[in-house]
PDB file of C-alpha atoms in Angstrom:
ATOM      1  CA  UNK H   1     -36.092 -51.230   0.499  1.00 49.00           C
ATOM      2  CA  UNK H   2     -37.013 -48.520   3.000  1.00 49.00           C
ATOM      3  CA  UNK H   3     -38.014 -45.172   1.580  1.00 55.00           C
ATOM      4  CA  UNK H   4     -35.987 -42.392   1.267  1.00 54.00           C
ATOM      5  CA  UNK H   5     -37.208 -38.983   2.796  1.00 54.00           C
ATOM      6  CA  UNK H   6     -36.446 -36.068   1.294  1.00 55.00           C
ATOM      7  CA  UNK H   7     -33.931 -33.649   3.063  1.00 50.00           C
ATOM      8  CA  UNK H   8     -35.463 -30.479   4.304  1.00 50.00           C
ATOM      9  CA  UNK H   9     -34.789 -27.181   3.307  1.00 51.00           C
ATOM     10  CA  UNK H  10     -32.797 -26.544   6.471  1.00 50.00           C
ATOM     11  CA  UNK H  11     -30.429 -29.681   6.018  1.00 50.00           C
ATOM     12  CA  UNK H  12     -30.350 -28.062   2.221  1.00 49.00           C
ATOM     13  CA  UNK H  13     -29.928 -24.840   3.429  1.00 65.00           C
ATOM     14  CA  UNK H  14     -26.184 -23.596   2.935  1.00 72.00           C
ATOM     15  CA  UNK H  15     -24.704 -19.983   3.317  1.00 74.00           C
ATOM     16  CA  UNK H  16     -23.152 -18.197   0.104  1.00 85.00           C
ATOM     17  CA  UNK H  17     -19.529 -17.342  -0.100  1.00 86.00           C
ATOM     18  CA  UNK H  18     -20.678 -14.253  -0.742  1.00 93.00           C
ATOM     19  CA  UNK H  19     -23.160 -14.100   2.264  1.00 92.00           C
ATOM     20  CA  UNK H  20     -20.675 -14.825   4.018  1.00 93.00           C
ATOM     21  CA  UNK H  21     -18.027 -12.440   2.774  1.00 95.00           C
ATOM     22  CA  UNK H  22     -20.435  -9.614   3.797  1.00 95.00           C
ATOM     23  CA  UNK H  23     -20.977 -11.151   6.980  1.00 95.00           C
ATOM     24  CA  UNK H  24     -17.403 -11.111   7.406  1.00 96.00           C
ATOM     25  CA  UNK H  25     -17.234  -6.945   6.553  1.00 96.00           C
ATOM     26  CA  UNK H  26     -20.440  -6.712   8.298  1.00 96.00           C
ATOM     27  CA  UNK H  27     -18.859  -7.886  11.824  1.00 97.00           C
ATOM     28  CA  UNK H  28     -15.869  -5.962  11.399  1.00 97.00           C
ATOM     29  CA  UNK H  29     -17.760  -2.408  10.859  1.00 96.00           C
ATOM     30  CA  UNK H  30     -19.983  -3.152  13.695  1.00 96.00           C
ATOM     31  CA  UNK H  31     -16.836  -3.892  16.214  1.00 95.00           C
ATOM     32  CA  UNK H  32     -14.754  -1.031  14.193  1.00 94.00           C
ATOM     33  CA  UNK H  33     -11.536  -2.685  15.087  1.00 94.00           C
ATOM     34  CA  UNK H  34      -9.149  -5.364  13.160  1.00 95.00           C
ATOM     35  CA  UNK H  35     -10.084  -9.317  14.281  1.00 96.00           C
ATOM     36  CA  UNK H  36      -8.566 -12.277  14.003  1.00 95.00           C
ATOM     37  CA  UNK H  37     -10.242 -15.181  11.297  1.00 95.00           C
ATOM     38  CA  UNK H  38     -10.776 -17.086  14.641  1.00 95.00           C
ATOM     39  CA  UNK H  39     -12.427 -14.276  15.906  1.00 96.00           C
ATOM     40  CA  UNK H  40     -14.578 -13.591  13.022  1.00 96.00           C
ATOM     41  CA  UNK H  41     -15.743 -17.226  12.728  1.00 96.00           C
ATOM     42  CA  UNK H  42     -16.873 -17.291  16.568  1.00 96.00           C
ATOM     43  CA  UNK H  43     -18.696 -13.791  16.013  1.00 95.00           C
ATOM     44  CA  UNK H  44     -20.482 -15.399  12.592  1.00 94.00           C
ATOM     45  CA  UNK H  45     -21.513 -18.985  14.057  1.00 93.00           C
ATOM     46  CA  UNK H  46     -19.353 -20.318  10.573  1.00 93.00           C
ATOM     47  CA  UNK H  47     -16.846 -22.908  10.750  1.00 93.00           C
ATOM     48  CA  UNK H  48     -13.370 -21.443  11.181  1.00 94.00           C
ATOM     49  CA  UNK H  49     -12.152 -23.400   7.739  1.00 94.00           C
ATOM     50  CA  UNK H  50     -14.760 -21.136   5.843  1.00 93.00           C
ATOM     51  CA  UNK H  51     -14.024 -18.068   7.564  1.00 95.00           C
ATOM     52  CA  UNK H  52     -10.117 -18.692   6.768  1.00 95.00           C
ATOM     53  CA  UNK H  53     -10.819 -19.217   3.378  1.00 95.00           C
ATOM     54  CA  UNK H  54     -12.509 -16.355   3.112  1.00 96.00           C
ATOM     55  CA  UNK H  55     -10.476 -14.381   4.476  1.00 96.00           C
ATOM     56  CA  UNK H  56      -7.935 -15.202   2.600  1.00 95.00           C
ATOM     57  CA  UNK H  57      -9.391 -14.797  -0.821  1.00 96.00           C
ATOM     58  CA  UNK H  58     -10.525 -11.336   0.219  1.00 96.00           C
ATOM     59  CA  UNK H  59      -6.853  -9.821   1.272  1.00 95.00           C
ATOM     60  CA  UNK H  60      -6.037 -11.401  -1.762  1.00 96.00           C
ATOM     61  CA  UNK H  61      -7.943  -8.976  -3.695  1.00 96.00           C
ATOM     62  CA  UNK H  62      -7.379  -6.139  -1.049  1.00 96.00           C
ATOM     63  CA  UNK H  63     -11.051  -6.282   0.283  1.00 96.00           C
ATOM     64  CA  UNK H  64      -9.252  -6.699   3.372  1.00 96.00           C
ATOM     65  CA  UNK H  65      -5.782  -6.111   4.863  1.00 95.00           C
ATOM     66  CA  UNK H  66      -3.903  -8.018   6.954  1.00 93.00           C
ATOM     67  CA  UNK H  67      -1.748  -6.375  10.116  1.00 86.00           C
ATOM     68  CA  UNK H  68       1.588  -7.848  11.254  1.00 77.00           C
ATOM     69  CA  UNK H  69      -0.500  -9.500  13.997  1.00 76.00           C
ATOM     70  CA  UNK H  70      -2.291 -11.925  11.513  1.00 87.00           C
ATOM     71  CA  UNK H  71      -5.993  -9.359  12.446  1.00 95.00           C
ATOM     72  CA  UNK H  72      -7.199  -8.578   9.104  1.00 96.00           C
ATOM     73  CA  UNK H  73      -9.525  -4.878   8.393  1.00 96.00           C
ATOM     74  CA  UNK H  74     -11.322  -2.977   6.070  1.00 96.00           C
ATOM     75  CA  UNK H  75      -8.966  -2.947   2.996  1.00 95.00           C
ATOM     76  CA  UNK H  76      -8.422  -0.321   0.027  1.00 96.00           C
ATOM     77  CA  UNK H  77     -10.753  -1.535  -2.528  1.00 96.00           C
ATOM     78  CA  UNK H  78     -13.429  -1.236  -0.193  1.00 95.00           C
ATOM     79  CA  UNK H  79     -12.214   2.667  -0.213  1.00 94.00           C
ATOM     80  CA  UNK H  80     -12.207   3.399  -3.927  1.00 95.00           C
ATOM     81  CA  UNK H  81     -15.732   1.404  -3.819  1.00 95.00           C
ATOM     82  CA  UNK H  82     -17.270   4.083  -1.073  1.00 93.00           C
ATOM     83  CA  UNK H  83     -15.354   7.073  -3.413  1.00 93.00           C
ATOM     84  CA  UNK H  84     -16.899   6.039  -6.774  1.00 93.00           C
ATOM     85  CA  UNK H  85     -20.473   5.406  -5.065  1.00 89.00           C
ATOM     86  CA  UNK H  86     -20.446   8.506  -2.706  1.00 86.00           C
ATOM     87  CA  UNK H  87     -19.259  10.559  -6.185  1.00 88.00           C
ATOM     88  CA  UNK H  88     -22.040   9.479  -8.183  1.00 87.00           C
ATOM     89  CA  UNK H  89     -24.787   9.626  -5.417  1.00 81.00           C
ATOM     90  CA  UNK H  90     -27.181  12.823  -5.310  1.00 84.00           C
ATOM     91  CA  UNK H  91     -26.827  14.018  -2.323  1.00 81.00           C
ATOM     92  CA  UNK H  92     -30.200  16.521  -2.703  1.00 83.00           C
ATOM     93  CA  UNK H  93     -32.354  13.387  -4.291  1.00 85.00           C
ATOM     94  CA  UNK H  94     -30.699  11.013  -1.225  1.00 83.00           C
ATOM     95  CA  UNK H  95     -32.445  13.562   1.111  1.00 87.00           C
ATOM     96  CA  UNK H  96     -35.026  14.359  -0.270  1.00 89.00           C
ATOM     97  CA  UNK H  97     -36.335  11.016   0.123  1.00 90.00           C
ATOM     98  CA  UNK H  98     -35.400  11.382   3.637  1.00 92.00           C
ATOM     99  CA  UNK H  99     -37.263  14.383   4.395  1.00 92.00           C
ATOM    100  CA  UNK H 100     -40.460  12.960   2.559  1.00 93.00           C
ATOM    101  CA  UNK H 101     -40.271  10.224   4.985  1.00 93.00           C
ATOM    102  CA  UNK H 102     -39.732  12.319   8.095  1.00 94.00           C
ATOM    103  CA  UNK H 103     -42.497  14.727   6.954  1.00 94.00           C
ATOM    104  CA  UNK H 104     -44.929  11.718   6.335  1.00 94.00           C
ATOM    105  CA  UNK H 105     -43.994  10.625  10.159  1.00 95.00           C
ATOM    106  CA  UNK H 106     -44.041  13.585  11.348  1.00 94.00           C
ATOM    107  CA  UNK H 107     -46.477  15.470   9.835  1.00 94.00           C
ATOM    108  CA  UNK H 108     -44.511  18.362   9.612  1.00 93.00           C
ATOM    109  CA  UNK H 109     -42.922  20.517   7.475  1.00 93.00           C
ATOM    110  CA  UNK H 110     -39.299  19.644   6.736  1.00 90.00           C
ATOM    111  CA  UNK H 111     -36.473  21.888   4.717  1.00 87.00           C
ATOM    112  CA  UNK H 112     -33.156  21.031   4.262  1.00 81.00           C
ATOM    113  CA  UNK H 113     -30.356  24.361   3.769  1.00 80.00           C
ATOM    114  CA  UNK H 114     -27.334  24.299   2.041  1.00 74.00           C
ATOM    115  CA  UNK H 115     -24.335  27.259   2.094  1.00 77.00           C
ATOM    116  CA  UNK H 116     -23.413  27.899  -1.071  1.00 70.00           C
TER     117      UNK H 116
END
């Protein structure tokens, strides 16, 4: 009986639906401009079945929207998302952190002005 061998992690390896679902989002803000599922899975090396799949699941839940010409975009939830996070963030403490890290680079002094 010959020996089996195990697989190796990159036989193993699989991507998430959710990796995948960002990917997905990720492509389409980097071309900023609807695609086509067929599109998508060229531009994400990910067989087109997945990439349908996907894609369908998320204009299901209005992650994306679909356009008469069967390109899907951005959808609404991703909106109220970016709203809720953007109204909770602190914008002061957010730059801040920036300007520590610029000043550190820099070695300069850095101030950030607001108008009241």
């Amino acid at each position: 009986k010959p020996e089996q061998q195990p697989m190796s992690d990159e036989k193993r390896k699989r991507t998430s639906g959710i990796d995948r679902a960002l990917q997905v989002m990720d492509i389409l803000t980097e071309r900023q401009e609807p695609m086509s599922a067929y599109d998508l899975a060229k531009s994400a090396g990910a067989p087109a079945s997945t990439i349908y799949r996907i894609v369908d699941e998320l204009v299901e839940r209005d992650v994306l929207s679909r356009s008469d010409e069967s390109r899907v975009w951005l959808g609404p939830r991703l909106m109220r998302y970016g709203l809720v996070y953007r109204a909770r963030m602190d914008m002061f403490a957010e730059a801040k952190r920036e300007m520590q890290r610029l000043s550190q680079a820099t070695g300069e002094t850095v101030q950030i002005c607001a108008r009241d």
